[in-house]
Amino acid sequence: MDPGVDAALRAMTSLFAATSLEAAAAPEKYRGAFLVPYGKVEALATKASRDPDLARKLWQTTENVMQDVLSENLVLDVYL
């Protein structure tokens, strides 16, 4: 990540990917692509980025990590 790009601009790229009508209208252009600020395709999709098994594993890992993080925060909030 370019340290010269501020956090707000990097966040705009994630928001673009999640909510853009442009991306929804051209899924073949954006599916598996690496986006840079803001909303520009930097690299074409790789074979790994199109692998449905890897996608499922990434999703499950993300859910597991988030559950752990949220559980820890909720427990901490109760005691603080």
Short mmCIF file of the N, C-alpha and C atoms (twelve columns), coordinates in Angstrom:
data_MODEL
# 
_entry.id   MODEL 
# 
loop_
_atom_site.group_PDB 
_atom_site.id 
_atom_site.type_symbol 
_atom_site.label_atom_id 
_atom_site.label_alt_id 
_atom_site.label_comp_id 
_atom_site.label_asym_id 
_atom_site.label_seq_id 
_atom_site.Cartn_x 
_atom_site.Cartn_y 
_atom_site.Cartn_z 
_atom_site.pdbx_PDB_model_num 
ATOM 1   N N  . MET A 1  0.836   -1.177  0.000   1 
ATOM 2   C CA . MET A 1  0.000   0.000   0.000   1 
ATOM 3   C C  . MET A 1  0.883   1.243   0.000   1 
ATOM 4   N N  . ASP A 2  0.490   2.192   -0.773  1 
ATOM 5   C CA . ASP A 2  1.254   3.437   -0.874  1 
ATOM 6   C C  . ASP A 2  1.059   4.260   0.392   1 
ATOM 7   N N  . PRO A 3  2.129   4.488   1.180   1 
ATOM 8   C CA . PRO A 3  1.983   5.256   2.415   1 
ATOM 9   C C  . PRO A 3  1.573   6.706   2.174   1 
ATOM 10  N N  . GLY A 4  1.718   7.164   0.941   1 
ATOM 11  C CA . GLY A 4  1.340   8.533   0.637   1 
ATOM 12  C C  . GLY A 4  -0.160  8.718   0.409   1 
ATOM 13  N N  . VAL A 5  -0.897  7.610   0.326   1 
ATOM 14  C CA . VAL A 5  -2.342  7.692   0.101   1 
ATOM 15  C C  . VAL A 5  -3.031  7.678   1.454   1 
ATOM 16  N N  . ASP A 6  -3.836  8.679   1.724   1 
ATOM 17  C CA . ASP A 6  -4.433  8.756   3.058   1 
ATOM 18  C C  . ASP A 6  -5.551  7.729   3.247   1 
ATOM 19  N N  . ALA A 7  -5.862  7.461   4.509   1 
ATOM 20  C CA . ALA A 7  -6.805  6.403   4.872   1 
ATOM 21  C C  . ALA A 7  -8.186  6.633   4.279   1 
ATOM 22  N N  . ALA A 8  -8.630  7.868   4.215   1 
ATOM 23  C CA . ALA A 8  -9.959  8.154   3.664   1 
ATOM 24  C C  . ALA A 8  -10.048 7.739   2.199   1 
ATOM 25  N N  . LEU A 9  -9.000  7.994   1.439   1 
ATOM 26  C CA . LEU A 9  -8.996  7.613   0.030   1 
ATOM 27  C C  . LEU A 9  -8.966  6.097   -0.115  1 
ATOM 28  N N  . ARG A 10 -8.200  5.416   0.724   1 
ATOM 29  C CA . ARG A 10 -8.184  3.949   0.677   1 
ATOM 30  C C  . ARG A 10 -9.558  3.394   1.041   1 
ATOM 31  N N  . ALA A 11 -10.230 3.998   2.005   1 
ATOM 32  C CA . ALA A 11 -11.566 3.548   2.389   1 
ATOM 33  C C  . ALA A 11 -12.548 3.751   1.247   1 
ATOM 34  N N  . MET A 12 -12.382 4.809   0.484   1 
ATOM 35  C CA . MET A 12 -13.272 5.058   -0.652  1 
ATOM 36  C C  . MET A 12 -13.192 3.933   -1.671  1 
ATOM 37  N N  . THR A 13 -12.020 3.321   -1.817  1 
ATOM 38  C CA . THR A 13 -11.876 2.209   -2.750  1 
ATOM 39  C C  . THR A 13 -12.710 1.020   -2.299  1 
ATOM 40  N N  . SER A 14 -12.687 0.700   -1.013  1 
ATOM 41  C CA . SER A 14 -13.513 -0.389  -0.486  1 
ATOM 42  C C  . SER A 14 -14.997 -0.084  -0.658  1 
ATOM 43  N N  . LEU A 15 -15.360 1.152   -0.372  1 
ATOM 44  C CA . LEU A 15 -16.764 1.548   -0.543  1 
ATOM 45  C C  . LEU A 15 -17.178 1.465   -2.006  1 
ATOM 46  N N  . PHE A 16 -16.301 1.862   -2.903  1 
ATOM 47  C CA . PHE A 16 -16.585 1.758   -4.327  1 
ATOM 48  C C  . PHE A 16 -16.843 0.301   -4.693  1 
ATOM 49  N N  . ALA A 17 -15.967 -0.597  -4.249  1 
ATOM 50  C CA . ALA A 17 -16.105 -2.016  -4.587  1 
ATOM 51  C C  . ALA A 17 -17.408 -2.595  -4.054  1 
ATOM 52  N N  . ALA A 18 -17.823 -2.138  -2.889  1 
ATOM 53  C CA . ALA A 18 -19.029 -2.685  -2.260  1 
ATOM 54  C C  . ALA A 18 -20.327 -2.085  -2.775  1 
ATOM 55  N N  . THR A 19 -20.279 -0.862  -3.282  1 
ATOM 56  C CA . THR A 19 -21.538 -0.163  -3.575  1 
ATOM 57  C C  . THR A 19 -21.666 0.404   -4.975  1 
ATOM 58  N N  . SER A 20 -20.649 0.310   -5.780  1 
ATOM 59  C CA . SER A 20 -20.642 0.984   -7.074  1 
ATOM 60  C C  . SER A 20 -21.613 0.380   -8.082  1 
ATOM 61  N N  . LEU A 21 -22.426 1.231   -8.674  1 
ATOM 62  C CA . LEU A 21 -23.287 0.789   -9.767  1 
ATOM 63  C C  . LEU A 21 -22.442 0.421   -10.977 1 
ATOM 64  N N  . GLU A 22 -21.320 1.116   -11.147 1 
ATOM 65  C CA . GLU A 22 -20.401 0.822   -12.251 1 
ATOM 66  C C  . GLU A 22 -19.856 -0.604  -12.138 1 
ATOM 67  N N  . ALA A 23 -19.427 -0.996  -10.940 1 
ATOM 68  C CA . ALA A 23 -18.904 -2.340  -10.732 1 
ATOM 69  C C  . ALA A 23 -20.010 -3.382  -10.893 1 
ATOM 70  N N  . ALA A 24 -21.202 -3.064  -10.425 1 
ATOM 71  C CA . ALA A 24 -22.331 -3.989  -10.568 1 
ATOM 72  C C  . ALA A 24 -22.707 -4.186  -12.034 1 
ATOM 73  N N  . ALA A 25 -22.547 -3.138  -12.826 1 
ATOM 74  C CA . ALA A 25 -22.911 -3.209  -14.246 1 
ATOM 75  C C  . ALA A 25 -21.853 -3.929  -15.081 1 
ATOM 76  N N  . ALA A 26 -20.625 -4.036  -14.579 1 
ATOM 77  C CA . ALA A 26 -19.537 -4.671  -15.334 1 
ATOM 78  C C  . ALA A 26 -18.783 -5.656  -14.443 1 
ATOM 79  N N  . PRO A 27 -19.480 -6.695  -13.952 1 
ATOM 80  C CA . PRO A 27 -18.825 -7.605  -13.009 1 
ATOM 81  C C  . PRO A 27 -17.596 -8.303  -13.586 1 
ATOM 82  N N  . GLU A 28 -17.583 -8.542  -14.888 1 
ATOM 83  C CA . GLU A 28 -16.428 -9.209  -15.493 1 
ATOM 84  C C  . GLU A 28 -15.163 -8.366  -15.399 1 
ATOM 85  N N  . LYS A 29 -15.325 -7.062  -15.343 1 
ATOM 86  C CA . LYS A 29 -14.174 -6.165  -15.223 1 
ATOM 87  C C  . LYS A 29 -13.612 -6.161  -13.798 1 
ATOM 88  N N  . TYR A 30 -14.487 -6.265  -12.808 1 
ATOM 89  C CA . TYR A 30 -14.079 -6.083  -11.416 1 
ATOM 90  C C  . TYR A 30 -13.907 -7.379  -10.627 1 
ATOM 91  N N  . ARG A 31 -14.532 -8.464  -11.057 1 
ATOM 92  C CA . ARG A 31 -14.473 -9.717  -10.303 1 
ATOM 93  C C  . ARG A 31 -13.033 -10.191 -10.170 1 
ATOM 94  N N  . GLY A 32 -12.560 -10.301 -8.927  1 
ATOM 95  C CA . GLY A 32 -11.220 -10.794 -8.654  1 
ATOM 96  C C  . GLY A 32 -10.103 -9.803  -8.923  1 
ATOM 97  N N  . ALA A 33 -10.465 -8.590  -9.310  1 
ATOM 98  C CA . ALA A 33 -9.445  -7.589  -9.632  1 
ATOM 99  C C  . ALA A 33 -8.933  -6.916  -8.365  1 
ATOM 100 N N  . PHE A 34 -7.733  -6.388  -8.442  1 
ATOM 101 C CA . PHE A 34 -7.141  -5.622  -7.357  1 
ATOM 102 C C  . PHE A 34 -7.389  -4.155  -7.649  1 
ATOM 103 N N  . LEU A 35 -8.086  -3.493  -6.740  1 
ATOM 104 C CA . LEU A 35 -8.425  -2.086  -6.934  1 
ATOM 105 C C  . LEU A 35 -7.484  -1.198  -6.137  1 
ATOM 106 N N  . VAL A 36 -7.179  -0.048  -6.699  1 
ATOM 107 C CA . VAL A 36 -6.377  0.962   -6.022  1 
ATOM 108 C C  . VAL A 36 -7.198  2.250   -5.978  1 
ATOM 109 N N  . PRO A 37 -6.821  3.179   -5.098  1 
ATOM 110 C CA . PRO A 37 -7.599  4.413   -4.978  1 
ATOM 111 C C  . PRO A 37 -7.688  5.164   -6.293  1 
ATOM 112 N N  . TYR A 38 -8.870  5.619   -6.563  1 
ATOM 113 C CA . TYR A 38 -10.000 4.988   -5.926  1 
ATOM 114 C C  . TYR A 38 -10.846 4.341   -7.000  1 
ATOM 115 N N  . GLY A 39 -11.036 3.056   -6.827  1 
ATOM 116 C CA . GLY A 39 -11.853 2.276   -7.739  1 
ATOM 117 C C  . GLY A 39 -11.222 1.967   -9.084  1 
ATOM 118 N N  . LYS A 40 -9.908  2.050   -9.170  1 
ATOM 119 C CA . LYS A 40 -9.222  1.743   -10.429 1 
ATOM 120 C C  . LYS A 40 -8.686  0.312   -10.376 1 
ATOM 121 N N  . VAL A 41 -8.842  -0.411  -11.496 1 
ATOM 122 C CA . VAL A 41 -8.314  -1.766  -11.568 1 
ATOM 123 C C  . VAL A 41 -6.812  -1.690  -11.779 1 
ATOM 124 N N  . GLU A 42 -6.061  -2.253  -10.837 1 
ATOM 125 C CA . GLU A 42 -4.596  -2.228  -10.899 1 
ATOM 126 C C  . GLU A 42 -4.060  -3.469  -11.600 1 
ATOM 127 N N  . ALA A 43 -4.672  -4.600  -11.338 1 
ATOM 128 C CA . ALA A 43 -4.174  -5.843  -11.918 1 
ATOM 129 C C  . ALA A 43 -5.349  -6.707  -12.335 1 
ATOM 130 N N  . LEU A 44 -5.143  -7.479  -13.347 1 
ATOM 131 C CA . LEU A 44 -6.183  -8.397  -13.780 1 
ATOM 132 C C  . LEU A 44 -6.297  -9.541  -12.790 1 
ATOM 133 N N  . ALA A 45 -7.435  -10.186 -12.797 1 
ATOM 134 C CA . ALA A 45 -7.670  -11.305 -11.900 1 
ATOM 135 C C  . ALA A 45 -6.680  -12.430 -12.180 1 
ATOM 136 N N  . THR A 46 -6.208  -13.041 -11.112 1 
ATOM 137 C CA . THR A 46 -5.324  -14.195 -11.243 1 
ATOM 138 C C  . THR A 46 -6.164  -15.465 -11.162 1 
ATOM 139 N N  . LYS A 47 -5.555  -16.581 -11.498 1 
ATOM 140 C CA . LYS A 47 -6.257  -17.862 -11.392 1 
ATOM 141 C C  . LYS A 47 -6.707  -18.087 -9.942  1 
ATOM 142 N N  . ALA A 48 -5.828  -17.771 -8.992  1 
ATOM 143 C CA . ALA A 48 -6.159  -17.955 -7.576  1 
ATOM 144 C C  . ALA A 48 -7.333  -17.063 -7.162  1 
ATOM 145 N N  . SER A 49 -7.409  -15.863 -7.702  1 
ATOM 146 C CA . SER A 49 -8.489  -14.953 -7.306  1 
ATOM 147 C C  . SER A 49 -9.847  -15.409 -7.833  1 
ATOM 148 N N  . ARG A 50 -9.836  -16.318 -8.799  1 
ATOM 149 C CA . ARG A 50 -11.097 -16.835 -9.340  1 
ATOM 150 C C  . ARG A 50 -11.430 -18.223 -8.803  1 
ATOM 151 N N  . ASP A 51 -10.619 -18.736 -7.899  1 
ATOM 152 C CA . ASP A 51 -10.818 -20.084 -7.355  1 
ATOM 153 C C  . ASP A 51 -11.923 -20.064 -6.297  1 
ATOM 154 N N  . PRO A 52 -13.059 -20.741 -6.560  1 
ATOM 155 C CA . PRO A 52 -14.173 -20.705 -5.603  1 
ATOM 156 C C  . PRO A 52 -13.835 -21.352 -4.264  1 
ATOM 157 N N  . ASP A 53 -12.957 -22.369 -4.258  1 
ATOM 158 C CA . ASP A 53 -12.569 -22.989 -2.987  1 
ATOM 159 C C  . ASP A 53 -11.758 -22.027 -2.131  1 
ATOM 160 N N  . LEU A 54 -10.831 -21.312 -2.753  1 
ATOM 161 C CA . LEU A 54 -10.064 -20.305 -2.006  1 
ATOM 162 C C  . LEU A 54 -10.969 -19.180 -1.518  1 
ATOM 163 N N  . ALA A 55 -11.939 -18.796 -2.333  1 
ATOM 164 C CA . ALA A 55 -12.875 -17.740 -1.927  1 
ATOM 165 C C  . ALA A 55 -13.658 -18.170 -0.696  1 
ATOM 166 N N  . ARG A 56 -14.136 -19.416 -0.688  1 
ATOM 167 C CA . ARG A 56 -14.876 -19.918 0.478   1 
ATOM 168 C C  . ARG A 56 -13.991 -19.956 1.720   1 
ATOM 169 N N  . LYS A 57 -12.731 -20.404 1.534   1 
ATOM 170 C CA . LYS A 57 -11.808 -20.464 2.671   1 
ATOM 171 C C  . LYS A 57 -11.523 -19.062 3.217   1 
ATOM 172 N N  . LEU A 58 -11.333 -18.106 2.321   1 
ATOM 173 C CA . LEU A 58 -11.092 -16.729 2.757   1 
ATOM 174 C C  . LEU A 58 -12.300 -16.193 3.511   1 
ATOM 175 N N  . TRP A 59 -13.493 -16.434 2.966   1 
ATOM 176 C CA . TRP A 59 -14.716 -15.955 3.621   1 
ATOM 177 C C  . TRP A 59 -14.847 -16.568 5.004   1 
ATOM 178 N N  . GLN A 60 -14.657 -17.897 5.109   1 
ATOM 179 C CA . GLN A 60 -14.781 -18.570 6.400   1 
ATOM 180 C C  . GLN A 60 -13.741 -18.074 7.387   1 
ATOM 181 N N  . THR A 61 -12.513 -17.890 6.937   1 
ATOM 182 C CA . THR A 61 -11.458 -17.377 7.805   1 
ATOM 183 C C  . THR A 61 -11.798 -15.980 8.298   1 
ATOM 184 N N  . THR A 62 -12.304 -15.135 7.393   1 
ATOM 185 C CA . THR A 62 -12.689 -13.774 7.774   1 
ATOM 186 C C  . THR A 62 -13.797 -13.806 8.818   1 
ATOM 187 N N  . GLU A 63 -14.804 -14.662 8.609   1 
ATOM 188 C CA . GLU A 63 -15.893 -14.773 9.590   1 
ATOM 189 C C  . GLU A 63 -15.357 -15.240 10.941  1 
ATOM 190 N N  . ASN A 64 -14.471 -16.236 10.932  1 
ATOM 191 C CA . ASN A 64 -13.925 -16.747 12.188  1 
ATOM 192 C C  . ASN A 64 -13.128 -15.685 12.934  1 
ATOM 193 N N  . VAL A 65 -12.292 -14.966 12.216  1 
ATOM 194 C CA . VAL A 65 -11.490 -13.914 12.842  1 
ATOM 195 C C  . VAL A 65 -12.403 -12.829 13.409  1 
ATOM 196 N N  . MET A 66 -13.409 -12.425 12.630  1 
ATOM 197 C CA . MET A 66 -14.312 -11.372 13.101  1 
ATOM 198 C C  . MET A 66 -15.109 -11.827 14.323  1 
ATOM 199 N N  . GLN A 67 -15.525 -13.079 14.339  1 
ATOM 200 C CA . GLN A 67 -16.228 -13.590 15.524  1 
ATOM 201 C C  . GLN A 67 -15.325 -13.531 16.750  1 
ATOM 202 N N  . ASP A 68 -14.062 -13.926 16.572  1 
ATOM 203 C CA . ASP A 68 -13.111 -13.863 17.683  1 
ATOM 204 C C  . ASP A 68 -12.914 -12.423 18.153  1 
ATOM 205 N N  . VAL A 69 -12.723 -11.521 17.218  1 
ATOM 206 C CA . VAL A 69 -12.489 -10.115 17.560  1 
ATOM 207 C C  . VAL A 69 -13.712 -9.535  18.257  1 
ATOM 208 N N  . LEU A 70 -14.883 -9.780  17.695  1 
ATOM 209 C CA . LEU A 70 -16.100 -9.223  18.292  1 
ATOM 210 C C  . LEU A 70 -16.371 -9.831  19.656  1 
ATOM 211 N N  . SER A 71 -16.130 -11.112 19.817  1 
ATOM 212 C CA . SER A 71 -16.333 -11.758 21.113  1 
ATOM 213 C C  . SER A 71 -15.407 -11.164 22.159  1 
ATOM 214 N N  . GLU A 72 -14.145 -10.960 21.793  1 
ATOM 215 C CA . GLU A 72 -13.193 -10.371 22.729  1 
ATOM 216 C C  . GLU A 72 -13.605 -8.952  23.095  1 
ATOM 217 N N  . ASN A 73 -14.025 -8.171  22.122  1 
ATOM 218 C CA . ASN A 73 -14.422 -6.786  22.398  1 
ATOM 219 C C  . ASN A 73 -15.670 -6.742  23.258  1 
ATOM 220 N N  . LEU A 74 -16.636 -7.633  22.973  1 
ATOM 221 C CA . LEU A 74 -17.856 -7.634  23.772  1 
ATOM 222 C C  . LEU A 74 -17.550 -8.009  25.220  1 
ATOM 223 N N  . VAL A 75 -16.687 -8.972  25.416  1 
ATOM 224 C CA . VAL A 75 -16.303 -9.374  26.774  1 
ATOM 225 C C  . VAL A 75 -15.595 -8.223  27.461  1 
ATOM 226 N N  . LEU A 76 -14.670 -7.564  26.762  1 
ATOM 227 C CA . LEU A 76 -13.969 -6.429  27.355  1 
ATOM 228 C C  . LEU A 76 -14.924 -5.301  27.700  1 
ATOM 229 N N  . ASP A 77 -15.901 -5.025  26.817  1 
ATOM 230 C CA . ASP A 77 -16.840 -3.942  27.078  1 
ATOM 231 C C  . ASP A 77 -17.666 -4.218  28.339  1 
ATOM 232 N N  . VAL A 78 -18.000 -5.453  28.584  1 
ATOM 233 C CA . VAL A 78 -18.793 -5.807  29.766  1 
ATOM 234 C C  . VAL A 78 -18.012 -5.485  31.029  1 
ATOM 235 N N  . TYR A 79 -16.712 -5.698  31.017  1 
ATOM 236 C CA . TYR A 79 -15.893 -5.504  32.200  1 
ATOM 237 C C  . TYR A 79 -15.324 -4.103  32.348  1 
ATOM 238 N N  . LEU A 80 -15.456 -3.280  31.328  1 
ATOM 239 C CA . LEU A 80 -14.882 -1.933  31.422  1 
ATOM 240 C C  . LEU A 80 -15.821 -0.944  32.011  1 
# 
